[in-house]
mmCIF file of C-alpha atoms in Angstrom:
data_model
loop_
_atom_site.group_PDB
_atom_site.id
_atom_site.type_symbol
_atom_site.label_atom_id
_atom_site.label_comp_id
_atom_site.label_asym_id
_atom_site.label_seq_id
_atom_site.Cartn_x
_atom_site.Cartn_y
_atom_site.Cartn_z
ATOM 1 C CA MET H 694 -39.496 8.427 57.486
ATOM 2 C CA VAL H 695 -37.517 6.900 54.151
ATOM 3 C CA CYS H 696 -38.431 3.692 52.176
ATOM 4 C CA ILE H 697 -35.604 1.242 51.432
ATOM 5 C CA LYS H 698 -35.886 -2.228 50.234
ATOM 6 C CA ALA H 699 -33.866 -5.243 49.945
ATOM 7 C CA PHE H 700 -32.454 -6.516 46.301
ATOM 8 C CA LYS H 701 -31.140 -9.243 44.425
ATOM 9 C CA ALA H 702 -27.552 -7.895 44.033
ATOM 10 C CA VAL H 703 -25.524 -8.738 40.692
ATOM 11 C CA ARG H 704 -22.177 -8.698 42.513
ATOM 12 C CA PRO H 705 -18.432 -9.976 42.109
ATOM 13 C CA SER H 706 -18.236 -13.592 42.622
ATOM 14 C CA GLU H 707 -15.939 -14.509 45.967
ATOM 15 C CA GLU H 708 -12.418 -14.548 43.454
ATOM 16 C CA PHE H 709 -12.886 -11.444 41.993
ATOM 17 C CA PRO H 710 -14.182 -8.674 44.204
ATOM 18 C CA ASP H 711 -10.599 -6.957 45.111
ATOM 19 C CA LYS H 712 -10.192 -7.171 41.106
ATOM 20 C CA VAL H 713 -13.102 -5.906 40.171
ATOM 21 C CA ALA H 714 -13.291 -2.734 43.160
ATOM 22 C CA ALA H 715 -13.154 0.180 41.899
ATOM 23 C CA LEU H 716 -12.772 4.127 42.778
ATOM 24 C CA PRO H 717 -15.936 6.114 41.912
ATOM 25 C CA TYR H 718 -15.977 7.485 37.750
ATOM 26 C CA ASP H 719 -15.584 10.570 38.933
ATOM 27 C CA VAL H 720 -12.401 10.959 41.084
ATOM 28 C CA MET H 721 -9.974 10.728 38.066
ATOM 29 C CA SER H 722 -10.099 11.170 34.545
ATOM 30 C CA SER H 723 -10.342 9.006 31.682
ATOM 31 C CA GLU H 724 -6.583 9.050 31.142
ATOM 32 C CA GLU H 725 -5.638 8.402 34.898
ATOM 33 C CA ALA H 726 -8.049 5.458 34.512
ATOM 34 C CA ARG H 727 -6.472 3.748 31.425
ATOM 35 C CA ILE H 728 -3.054 3.805 33.827
ATOM 36 C CA MET H 729 -5.698 2.115 36.727
ATOM 37 C CA VAL H 730 -6.752 -0.727 34.791
ATOM 38 C CA GLU H 731 -3.447 -1.819 33.439
ATOM 39 C CA ASN H 732 -2.921 -5.610 33.562
ATOM 40 C CA ASN H 733 -6.499 -5.922 35.188
ATOM 41 C CA PRO H 734 -9.299 -6.982 32.675
ATOM 42 C CA TYR H 735 -11.558 -7.450 36.029
ATOM 43 C CA SER H 736 -11.213 -3.618 36.653
ATOM 44 C CA PHE H 737 -15.252 -2.015 37.520
ATOM 45 C CA LEU H 738 -13.433 0.764 35.146
ATOM 46 C CA HIS H 739 -13.831 -0.764 32.198
ATOM 47 C CA ILE H 740 -17.932 -0.576 33.166
ATOM 48 C CA ASP H 741 -17.784 2.672 35.012
ATOM 49 C CA LYS H 742 -15.587 4.310 32.308
ATOM 50 C CA ALA H 743 -15.577 2.599 29.219
ATOM 51 C CA GLU H 744 -14.420 4.707 27.062
ATOM 52 C CA ILE H 745 -11.006 3.532 28.440
ATOM 53 C CA ASP H 746 -11.623 0.591 25.860
ATOM 54 C CA LEU H 747 -12.026 2.649 23.306
ATOM 55 C CA GLY H 748 -9.111 4.789 21.269
ATOM 56 C CA GLN H 749 -7.758 7.725 22.690
ATOM 57 C CA ASP H 750 -9.792 10.191 20.901
ATOM 58 C CA THR H 751 -13.139 8.765 22.137
ATOM 59 C CA ASN H 752 -15.437 11.163 23.478
ATOM 60 C CA PRO H 753 -16.471 10.256 27.205
ATOM 61 C CA TYR H 754 -20.219 10.841 26.330
ATOM 62 C CA ASP H 755 -20.227 9.228 23.078
ATOM 63 C CA LYS H 756 -22.783 6.868 22.412
ATOM 64 C CA ILE H 757 -20.488 3.991 22.059
ATOM 65 C CA VAL H 758 -18.860 4.595 25.188
ATOM 66 C CA TYR H 759 -22.192 3.801 26.633
ATOM 67 C CA GLU H 760 -22.738 0.460 24.620
ATOM 68 C CA LYS H 761 -19.395 -0.689 25.664
ATOM 69 C CA ALA H 762 -20.517 -0.246 28.879
ATOM 70 C CA LYS H 763 -23.450 -2.126 28.537
ATOM 71 C CA GLU H 764 -20.977 -4.763 26.744
ATOM 72 C CA ASN H 765 -18.789 -4.885 29.301
ATOM 73 C CA LEU H 766 -21.192 -5.185 32.013
ATOM 74 C CA ASN H 767 -23.300 -8.361 30.057
ATOM 75 C CA ASP H 768 -19.582 -9.718 29.319
ATOM 76 C CA PHE H 769 -18.967 -9.610 33.013
ATOM 77 C CA ILE H 770 -22.050 -11.389 33.907
ATOM 78 C CA ASP H 771 -21.212 -14.105 30.842
ATOM 79 C CA LYS H 772 -18.174 -14.900 32.234
ATOM 80 C CA GLY H 773 -18.954 -15.746 35.736
ATOM 81 C CA ILE H 774 -16.663 -12.391 37.239
ATOM 82 C CA PHE H 775 -20.340 -11.395 38.481
ATOM 83 C CA VAL H 776 -22.821 -13.387 39.947
ATOM 84 C CA LYS H 777 -26.664 -12.181 41.116
ATOM 85 C CA GLU H 778 -28.554 -13.234 44.419
ATOM 86 C CA ASN H 779 -31.592 -15.497 44.033
ATOM 87 C CA LYS H 780 -32.880 -13.592 46.697
ATOM 88 C CA GLU H 781 -33.170 -9.854 47.828
ATOM 89 C CA CYS H 782 -30.445 -8.982 50.932
ATOM 90 C CA LEU H 783 -29.197 -6.023 52.346
ATOM 91 C CA TYR H 784 -25.800 -5.957 52.965
ATOM 92 C CA VAL H 785 -22.725 -4.324 55.623
ATOM 93 C CA TYR H 786 -19.865 -2.243 54.031
ATOM 94 C CA ARG H 787 -17.313 -1.579 56.356
ATOM 95 C CA LEU H 788 -14.185 0.370 55.278
ATOM 96 C CA ILE H 789 -11.093 1.007 57.803
ATOM 97 C CA MET H 790 -8.368 3.370 56.908
ATOM 98 C CA GLN H 791 -5.681 3.885 59.054
ATOM 99 C CA GLY H 792 -7.379 2.415 62.032
ATOM 100 C CA ARG H 793 -10.578 4.533 61.473
ATOM 101 C CA VAL H 794 -13.305 2.375 61.130
ATOM 102 C CA GLN H 795 -16.928 3.501 58.917
ATOM 103 C CA THR H 796 -19.943 0.933 58.708
ATOM 104 C CA GLY H 797 -22.792 1.183 56.581
ATOM 105 C CA ILE H 798 -25.788 -0.390 55.232
ATOM 106 C CA VAL H 799 -26.245 -1.452 51.077
ATOM 107 C CA PHE H 800 -29.779 -1.320 50.446
ATOM 108 C CA CYS H 801 -32.235 0.263 47.736
ATOM 109 C CA ALA H 802 -33.732 4.047 48.929
ATOM 110 C CA SER H 803 -36.495 5.227 47.473
ATOM 111 C CA VAL H 804 -36.551 7.756 44.232
ATOM 112 C CA ASP H 805 -39.665 9.454 45.501
ATOM 113 C CA ASP H 806 -38.158 10.200 49.062
ATOM 114 C CA TYR H 807 -35.040 12.055 47.136
ATOM 115 C CA ILE H 808 -37.859 13.477 44.500
ATOM 116 C CA ASN H 809 -39.999 15.141 47.900
ATOM 117 C CA ASN H 810 -36.633 16.102 49.457
ATOM 118 C CA LYS H 811 -37.146 12.891 52.204
ATOM 119 C CA ILE H 812 -33.319 12.409 51.220
ATOM 120 C CA LYS H 813 -31.792 16.052 51.676
ATOM 121 C CA LYS H 814 -28.987 17.256 49.337
ATOM 122 C CA HIS H 815 -26.646 19.859 49.898
ATOM 123 C CA GLU H 816 -25.410 20.771 46.489
ATOM 124 C CA HIS H 817 -26.527 21.866 43.165
ATOM 125 C CA THR H 818 -25.821 19.549 40.065
ATOM 126 C CA ARG H 819 -24.462 20.383 36.756
ATOM 127 C CA GLU H 820 -27.025 18.822 33.707
ATOM 128 C CA GLU H 821 -23.885 17.630 31.594
ATOM 129 C CA LYS H 822 -22.863 15.290 34.603
ATOM 130 C CA GLU H 823 -26.341 14.238 34.999
ATOM 131 C CA ILE H 824 -26.704 13.365 31.480
ATOM 132 C CA ASP H 825 -23.844 11.195 31.265
ATOM 133 C CA ARG H 826 -25.077 9.265 34.386
ATOM 134 C CA ILE H 827 -28.395 8.828 33.029
ATOM 135 C CA ASN H 828 -27.513 7.455 30.171
ATOM 136 C CA HIS H 829 -25.067 5.325 31.601
ATOM 137 C CA VAL H 830 -28.100 3.776 33.673
ATOM 138 C CA ASP H 831 -30.366 3.498 30.853
ATOM 139 C CA TYR H 832 -27.969 1.733 28.620
ATOM 140 C CA CYS H 833 -26.596 -0.792 31.525
ATOM 141 C CA ASN H 834 -30.176 -1.052 32.915
ATOM 142 C CA ALA H 835 -28.479 -0.849 35.973
ATOM 143 C CA ASN H 836 -27.555 1.993 38.735
ATOM 144 C CA THR H 837 -23.558 0.611 38.982
ATOM 145 C CA GLY H 838 -22.512 3.222 41.786
ATOM 146 C CA PRO H 839 -23.653 3.453 45.259
ATOM 147 C CA ILE H 840 -25.246 7.017 46.645
ATOM 148 C CA PHE H 841 -23.121 7.548 49.379
ATOM 149 C CA LEU H 842 -25.889 8.168 52.375
ATOM 150 C CA THR H 843 -26.013 9.159 56.368
ATOM 151 C CA TYR H 844 -28.008 9.970 58.794
ATOM 152 C CA LYS H 845 -27.655 11.083 62.759
ATOM 153 C CA ASN H 846 -26.447 8.017 64.243
ATOM 154 C CA SER H 847 -29.040 5.276 65.888
ATOM 155 C CA GLU H 848 -27.783 2.749 68.452
ATOM 156 C CA GLU H 849 -30.439 0.489 67.345
ATOM 157 C CA ILE H 850 -29.108 0.184 63.846
ATOM 158 C CA ASN H 851 -25.697 -0.016 65.301
ATOM 159 C CA LEU H 852 -26.699 -2.952 67.525
ATOM 160 C CA ILE H 853 -28.473 -5.433 65.040
ATOM 161 C CA VAL H 854 -25.168 -4.350 62.654
ATOM 162 C CA GLU H 855 -22.905 -5.222 65.387
ATOM 163 C CA GLN H 856 -25.013 -8.581 66.303
ATOM 164 C CA TRP H 857 -25.089 -9.573 62.853
ATOM 165 C CA ILE H 858 -20.896 -8.915 61.998
ATOM 166 C CA ASN H 859 -20.149 -10.856 64.971
ATOM 167 C CA SER H 860 -22.165 -14.038 64.595
ATOM 168 C CA ASN H 861 -21.652 -14.227 60.738
ATOM 169 C CA GLU H 862 -19.038 -14.703 58.226
ATOM 170 C CA THR H 863 -17.696 -12.311 55.866
ATOM 171 C CA LEU H 864 -18.433 -12.258 51.856
ATOM 172 C CA TYR H 865 -15.476 -10.282 51.133
ATOM 173 C CA ASN H 866 -12.902 -9.234 53.250
ATOM 174 C CA PHE H 867 -9.853 -7.352 51.163
ATOM 175 C CA LYS H 868 -7.122 -4.592 51.091
ATOM 176 C CA SER H 869 -7.212 -2.203 48.386
ATOM 177 C CA GLU H 870 -4.315 -1.000 46.417
ATOM 178 C CA ASP H 871 -4.492 2.683 48.818
ATOM 179 C CA GLU H 872 -4.298 0.569 51.896
ATOM 180 C CA ILE H 873 -8.062 0.751 52.919
ATOM 181 C CA THR H 874 -9.396 -2.673 54.006
ATOM 182 C CA HIS H 875 -13.052 -3.889 52.770
ATOM 183 C CA ILE H 876 -15.161 -6.236 54.636
ATOM 184 C CA VAL H 877 -19.037 -6.829 53.433
ATOM 185 C CA TRP H 878 -21.458 -9.219 55.224
ATOM 186 C CA ARG H 879 -24.730 -10.189 53.748
ATOM 187 C CA ILE H 880 -27.913 -9.920 55.044
ATOM 188 C CA GLU H 881 -30.212 -12.875 53.945
ATOM 189 C CA ASN H 882 -32.593 -13.039 57.315
ATOM 190 C CA GLU H 883 -35.547 -11.946 56.576
ATOM 191 C CA GLU H 884 -36.667 -11.187 60.161
ATOM 192 C CA VAL H 885 -33.443 -8.865 60.343
ATOM 193 C CA VAL H 886 -33.709 -7.115 57.150
ATOM 194 C CA ASN H 887 -37.184 -6.555 58.184
ATOM 195 C CA LYS H 888 -36.023 -4.990 61.507
ATOM 196 C CA LEU H 889 -33.914 -2.551 59.901
ATOM 197 C CA ILE H 890 -36.256 -1.581 57.421
ATOM 198 C CA LYS H 891 -38.467 -0.577 59.787
ATOM 199 C CA LEU H 892 -35.694 1.258 61.753
ATOM 200 C CA TYR H 893 -34.802 3.363 58.664
ATOM 201 C CA GLU H 894 -38.473 4.108 58.205
ATOM 202 C CA ASN H 895 -38.005 5.834 61.846
ATOM 203 C CA ILE H 896 -34.945 7.538 60.600
ATOM 204 C CA PRO H 897 -36.371 11.387 60.922
ATOM 205 C CA GLU H 898 -33.651 12.524 58.069
ATOM 206 C CA VAL H 899 -31.460 10.768 55.514
ATOM 207 C CA TYR H 900 -29.011 13.135 53.698
ATOM 208 C CA ILE H 901 -26.456 12.744 50.786
ATOM 209 C CA ALA H 902 -23.319 12.576 51.373
ATOM 210 C CA ASP H 903 -21.939 11.899 48.015
ATOM 211 C CA GLY H 904 -23.672 11.550 44.829
ATOM 212 C CA HIS H 905 -25.615 13.860 43.898
ATOM 213 C CA HIS H 906 -25.493 13.395 40.160
ATOM 214 C CA ARG H 907 -25.915 9.936 40.537
ATOM 215 C CA CYS H 908 -28.865 10.263 42.726
ATOM 216 C CA ALA H 909 -30.346 12.585 40.440
ATOM 217 C CA SER H 910 -29.513 10.583 37.154
ATOM 218 C CA ALA H 911 -31.361 7.585 39.055
ATOM 219 C CA ALA H 912 -34.549 10.094 39.630
ATOM 220 C CA LYS H 913 -34.871 10.990 35.863
ATOM 221 C CA VAL H 914 -34.443 7.453 34.570
ATOM 222 C CA ALA H 915 -37.239 6.082 36.779
ATOM 223 C CA THR H 916 -39.156 9.333 35.985
ATOM 224 C CA ILE H 917 -38.497 8.197 32.132
ATOM 225 C CA ARG H 918 -39.831 4.638 32.983
ATOM 226 C CA ARG H 919 -42.313 5.322 34.420
ATOM 227 C CA ASN H 920 -43.737 7.336 31.698
ATOM 228 C CA ASN H 921 -43.464 4.988 28.880
ATOM 229 C CA LYS H 922 -44.666 1.876 31.324
ATOM 230 C CA VAL H 923 -48.007 0.931 30.179
ATOM 231 C CA ASN H 924 -49.301 -0.596 33.605
ATOM 232 C CA PHE H 925 -47.143 1.138 35.817
ATOM 233 C CA LYS H 926 -47.055 -0.392 39.441
ATOM 234 C CA GLY H 927 -44.825 2.060 41.823
ATOM 235 C CA HIS H 928 -43.125 -1.329 42.934
ATOM 236 C CA GLU H 929 -40.886 -2.173 39.719
ATOM 237 C CA GLU H 930 -36.958 -2.001 40.748
ATOM 238 C CA PHE H 931 -36.330 1.386 38.541
ATOM 239 C CA ASN H 932 -38.230 2.994 41.702
ATOM 240 C CA TYR H 933 -35.250 2.780 43.565
ATOM 241 C CA PHE H 934 -31.773 3.169 43.359
ATOM 242 C CA LEU H 935 -28.541 1.656 45.084
ATOM 243 C CA SER H 936 -27.199 3.189 48.262
ATOM 244 C CA VAL H 937 -25.163 2.605 51.439
ATOM 245 C CA ALA H 938 -26.324 4.794 54.169
ATOM 246 C CA PHE H 939 -23.439 5.313 57.546
ATOM 247 C CA PRO H 940 -23.769 6.789 60.464
ATOM 248 C CA HIS H 941 -22.709 10.298 60.643
ATOM 249 C CA LYS H 942 -20.536 9.602 63.982
ATOM 250 C CA ASP H 943 -18.420 7.532 61.259
ATOM 251 C CA LEU H 944 -17.364 10.244 58.713
ATOM 252 C CA TYR H 945 -14.442 11.612 58.002
ATOM 253 C CA ILE H 946 -14.461 14.941 55.480
ATOM 254 C CA MET H 947 -11.110 15.956 54.928
ATOM 255 C CA ASP H 948 -9.987 19.322 52.992
ATOM 256 C CA TYR H 949 -11.223 20.176 49.365
ATOM 257 C CA ASN H 950 -8.550 22.283 48.156
ATOM 258 C CA ARG H 951 -8.067 24.995 45.348
ATOM 259 C CA ILE H 952 -5.514 25.874 42.800
ATOM 260 C CA VAL H 953 -6.000 28.681 40.144
ATOM 261 C CA GLU H 954 -3.809 28.919 37.242
ATOM 262 C CA ASP H 955 -3.433 32.498 36.722
ATOM 263 C CA LEU H 956 -3.331 36.280 39.180
ATOM 264 C CA ASN H 957 -6.396 37.475 37.029
ATOM 265 C CA GLY H 958 -3.735 40.171 35.710
ATOM 266 C CA LEU H 959 -1.874 41.000 38.466
ATOM 267 C CA SER H 960 1.501 41.180 39.559
ATOM 268 C CA VAL H 961 2.167 39.044 42.884
ATOM 269 C CA LYS H 962 2.845 42.607 44.849
ATOM 270 C CA GLN H 963 -0.886 43.634 43.457
ATOM 271 C CA PHE H 964 -2.292 40.458 44.409
ATOM 272 C CA LEU H 965 -0.894 40.389 48.503
ATOM 273 C CA LYS H 966 -2.161 43.994 48.646
ATOM 274 C CA LYS H 967 -5.878 42.996 47.243
ATOM 275 C CA ILE H 968 -6.148 39.839 49.378
ATOM 276 C CA GLU H 969 -4.391 42.336 52.675
ATOM 277 C CA GLU H 970 -7.885 44.671 52.299
ATOM 278 C CA LYS H 971 -10.242 41.229 53.487
ATOM 279 C CA PHE H 972 -7.349 39.116 55.431
ATOM 280 C CA SER H 973 -4.719 39.083 57.667
ATOM 281 C CA ILE H 974 -1.557 37.772 55.808
ATOM 282 C CA ASN H 975 1.771 35.750 57.321
ATOM 283 C CA ILE H 976 4.492 34.188 56.080
ATOM 284 C CA TYR H 977 4.584 30.374 56.927
ATOM 285 C CA GLN H 978 7.742 30.068 59.146
ATOM 286 C CA GLY H 979 7.573 26.651 59.966
ATOM 287 C CA THR H 980 9.386 24.119 59.113
ATOM 288 C CA GLY H 981 7.070 21.394 58.597
ATOM 289 C CA PRO H 982 3.619 20.939 56.892
ATOM 290 C CA ILE H 983 1.558 24.091 56.998
ATOM 291 C CA ALA H 984 -1.013 23.793 60.099
ATOM 292 C CA LEU H 985 -4.789 24.892 59.776
ATOM 293 C CA ILE H 986 -6.249 24.756 63.355
ATOM 294 C CA LYS H 987 -9.261 26.618 63.334
ATOM 295 C CA ARG H 988 -12.169 27.834 60.465
ATOM 296 C CA GLY H 989 -11.425 31.040 58.931
ATOM 297 C CA THR H 990 -7.486 30.457 58.301
ATOM 298 C CA PHE H 991 -6.540 29.454 55.137
ATOM 299 C CA GLY H 992 -2.894 28.315 53.611
ATOM 300 C CA MET H 993 -1.744 29.511 50.360
ATOM 301 C CA TYR H 994 1.160 28.234 48.405
ATOM 302 C CA LEU H 995 2.495 31.258 45.990
ATOM 303 C CA GLU H 996 5.996 31.286 44.500
ATOM 304 C CA GLN H 997 7.124 28.204 46.228
ATOM 305 C CA GLN H 998 6.370 29.974 49.309
ATOM 306 C CA TRP H 999 3.534 28.984 52.280
ATOM 307 C CA TYR H 1000 1.481 32.219 53.285
ATOM 308 C CA GLU H 1001 -1.222 31.910 56.190
ATOM 309 C CA LEU H 1002 -4.355 34.051 55.475
ATOM 310 C CA LYS H 1003 -7.096 34.909 58.370
ATOM 311 C CA ILE H 1004 -10.250 36.836 57.460
ATOM 312 C CA LYS H 1005 -11.100 39.471 59.218
ATOM 313 C CA GLU H 1006 -13.699 38.654 61.950
ATOM 314 C CA ASP H 1007 -15.666 41.174 61.330
ATOM 315 C CA LEU H 1008 -16.469 40.149 57.912
ATOM 316 C CA ILE H 1009 -17.878 36.829 58.754
ATOM 317 C CA ASN H 1010 -21.696 36.318 58.338
ATOM 318 C CA LYS H 1011 -21.885 34.219 62.118
ATOM 319 C CA ASN H 1012 -26.309 34.484 61.189
ATOM 320 C CA ASP H 1013 -25.612 32.867 57.899
ATOM 321 C CA LEU H 1014 -25.007 28.841 57.559
ATOM 322 C CA VAL H 1015 -23.817 29.009 54.264
ATOM 323 C CA LYS H 1016 -21.937 32.218 54.227
ATOM 324 C CA SER H 1017 -19.838 31.410 57.339
ATOM 325 C CA LEU H 1018 -18.390 27.972 55.740
ATOM 326 C CA ASP H 1019 -14.566 28.583 54.980
ATOM 327 C CA VAL H 1020 -15.644 27.584 51.287
ATOM 328 C CA SER H 1021 -17.864 30.374 51.102
ATOM 329 C CA ILE H 1022 -15.558 32.945 52.472
ATOM 330 C CA LEU H 1023 -13.050 32.384 50.316
ATOM 331 C CA GLN H 1024 -14.892 32.048 47.030
ATOM 332 C CA ASP H 1025 -16.916 35.697 48.063
ATOM 333 C CA TYR H 1026 -13.746 37.481 49.438
ATOM 334 C CA LEU H 1027 -11.129 36.574 47.329
ATOM 335 C CA LEU H 1028 -11.590 33.761 44.432
ATOM 336 C CA LYS H 1029 -14.671 36.024 43.054
ATOM 337 C CA PRO H 1030 -13.397 39.701 43.699
ATOM 338 C CA ILE H 1031 -9.772 39.449 43.095
ATOM 339 C CA LEU H 1032 -9.123 36.375 41.154
ATOM 340 C CA GLY H 1033 -12.386 36.828 38.850
ATOM 341 C CA ILE H 1034 -13.616 33.199 39.122
ATOM 342 C CA GLN H 1035 -17.252 34.231 39.159
ATOM 343 C CA ASP H 1036 -18.745 30.514 38.875
ATOM 344 C CA PRO H 1037 -16.328 27.897 40.422
ATOM 345 C CA ARG H 1038 -18.124 24.986 38.686
ATOM 346 C CA LYS H 1039 -17.701 26.254 35.034
ATOM 347 C CA ASP H 1040 -14.328 28.433 35.428
ATOM 348 C CA LYS H 1041 -11.705 26.301 33.680
ATOM 349 C CA ARG H 1042 -8.989 28.267 35.129
ATOM 350 C CA ILE H 1043 -9.816 27.041 38.926
ATOM 351 C CA ASP H 1044 -9.279 23.066 39.932
ATOM 352 C CA PHE H 1045 -9.952 21.348 43.121
ATOM 353 C CA VAL H 1046 -7.431 18.926 44.574
ATOM 354 C CA GLY H 1047 -8.829 16.104 47.680
ATOM 355 C CA GLY H 1048 -7.218 16.246 50.600
ATOM 356 C CA ILE H 1049 -6.063 12.455 50.811
ATOM 357 C CA ARG H 1050 -3.273 13.940 47.974
ATOM 358 C CA GLY H 1051 -1.330 16.313 50.480
ATOM 359 C CA LEU H 1052 0.217 19.149 50.378
ATOM 360 C CA LYS H 1053 2.747 17.989 47.800
ATOM 361 C CA GLU H 1054 0.397 17.446 45.350
ATOM 362 C CA LEU H 1055 -0.672 21.357 45.534
ATOM 363 C CA GLU H 1056 3.090 22.280 45.609
ATOM 364 C CA LYS H 1057 3.908 19.822 42.676
ATOM 365 C CA ARG H 1058 0.707 21.454 40.830
ATOM 366 C CA VAL H 1059 1.535 25.184 41.403
ATOM 367 C CA ASP H 1060 5.159 24.465 40.830
ATOM 368 C CA GLU H 1061 4.547 22.614 37.352
ATOM 369 C CA GLY H 1062 2.825 25.787 36.268
ATOM 370 C CA MET H 1063 -0.436 26.610 37.780
ATOM 371 C CA LYS H 1064 0.304 30.131 39.904
ATOM 372 C CA VAL H 1065 -1.511 29.830 43.194
ATOM 373 C CA ALA H 1066 -3.039 26.893 45.617
ATOM 374 C CA PHE H 1067 -5.216 27.389 49.108
ATOM 375 C CA LEU H 1068 -5.374 25.073 51.503
ATOM 376 C CA MET H 1069 -8.601 24.645 53.332
ATOM 377 C CA TYR H 1070 -10.228 23.775 56.712
ATOM 378 C CA PRO H 1071 -12.261 20.500 56.122
ATOM 379 C CA THR H 1072 -16.182 21.155 56.078
ATOM 380 C CA SER H 1073 -17.899 19.730 59.208
ATOM 381 C CA ILE H 1074 -20.484 16.975 59.212
ATOM 382 C CA GLU H 1075 -22.356 18.577 61.146
ATOM 383 C CA ASP H 1076 -22.131 22.133 58.351
ATOM 384 C CA LEU H 1077 -23.457 19.702 56.303
ATOM 385 C CA MET H 1078 -26.761 18.198 57.685
ATOM 386 C CA SER H 1079 -27.649 21.671 59.142
ATOM 387 C CA ILE H 1080 -27.447 23.229 55.565
ATOM 388 C CA ALA H 1081 -29.527 20.666 54.217
ATOM 389 C CA ASP H 1082 -31.949 21.061 56.778
ATOM 390 C CA ILE H 1083 -32.860 24.053 55.683
ATOM 391 C CA ASP H 1084 -32.743 22.984 52.369
ATOM 392 C CA GLU H 1085 -29.653 24.987 51.754
ATOM 393 C CA VAL H 1086 -27.315 24.396 49.413
ATOM 394 C CA MET H 1087 -23.285 24.635 49.554
ATOM 395 C CA PRO H 1088 -20.460 25.931 47.442
ATOM 396 C CA PRO H 1089 -18.900 23.695 45.213
ATOM 397 C CA LYS H 1090 -16.457 21.322 46.242
ATOM 398 C CA SER H 1091 -17.059 21.551 49.670
ATOM 399 C CA THR H 1092 -16.352 18.456 50.884
ATOM 400 C CA TRP H 1093 -14.249 15.080 50.751
ATOM 401 C CA PHE H 1094 -15.119 12.096 52.233
ATOM 402 C CA GLU H 1095 -12.396 9.502 53.014
ATOM 403 C CA PRO H 1096 -12.290 6.598 52.135
ATOM 404 C CA LYS H 1097 -14.197 6.403 49.024
ATOM 405 C CA LEU H 1098 -16.513 3.673 48.765
ATOM 406 C CA ARG H 1099 -15.894 1.277 45.614
ATOM 407 C CA SER H 1100 -18.076 0.552 42.960
ATOM 408 C CA GLY H 1101 -18.524 -2.547 41.370
ATOM 409 C CA LEU H 1102 -19.323 -4.590 44.727
ATOM 410 C CA PHE H 1103 -22.885 -4.042 44.428
ATOM 411 C CA ILE H 1104 -24.974 -3.411 41.353
ATOM 412 C CA HIS H 1105 -29.105 -3.028 41.034
ATOM 413 C CA GLU H 1106 -30.262 -4.310 38.145
ATOM 414 C CA LEU H 1107 -33.562 -1.624 37.130
ATOM 415 C CA GLU H 1108 -35.917 -4.232 35.771
#
């Protein structure tokens, strides 16, 4: 059972959604963000990554960045770029990518459900990233980016959503620069809102798909404000965080690939020999892009050549959900023992590339200076839910969801 609520959203006025909507703050660097906002003063990145409006040498975690984010948010409101609803609503948010449809509901979820693990996690968080979002939320006095949640498909919820969108006009309907269609409907009818709230109360498990740092930060901001509140009641807005929940059947997880800058002092010959102790290696002979067709198989790009690596069957721990994941296998049998990557969350020698960027990005990064790239078989949404159900966590960078939710379409004020 989870508790959700409608909220008075701060959102773009009807003429600005396509200009405001931006990719999540953590999928691009500050340099990339500066380029993305050129000729677009309305981009939400001016709020989500406010260092782009300061000097090039500005530390993105400096106090002045959060002050600038608050200033920009207030400026967007003052200029009418953002408007505020006069009543609490829910929203339907649909994304269409290459014919695939993903339809979710925007609401506020309970901080207590996160703290009490009713909203299940599958990743560890990093303290410095939490602190960044704590400051951002606290200075802006708002959740500025939605947490991406999922749940096992509910036909009852689906029916209400389909009935609503078939009989009501859209609030927003636009195509982003990456050719993804974004459609939003507002649900202001109290009877329908209450029906959906009741149905979510009966959902047995809700999972974080993406946004662990934003979720942890929202909970910590709430805890701080609770401690500072003289007459804490429990229903204050800071006790809830902005969320979008999609049925698991709609979600698409792509490969989340690895690139490493060196071979840990090994020659190419030595490196390949060590790999052969745990994997079978074949030079990829295909004329097109390397195709991974099953779990336990990896693509490796080294010195302008693709290889196919297959873990030896007897090494797979099929009784351990986490250890049997491809991201665990690569880490445990290659990245750690051979390349010396002890902690991929902290090691500066490794980087991660979402599958949406394609094989050419892996080849480009290696050809331009990195040493080796690994192409992964995608983790499944069933893996994610099964691991969260037993209160375990997956290795870092296990999932890359597409399409990405846009930030800036909905803002939840905390007070």
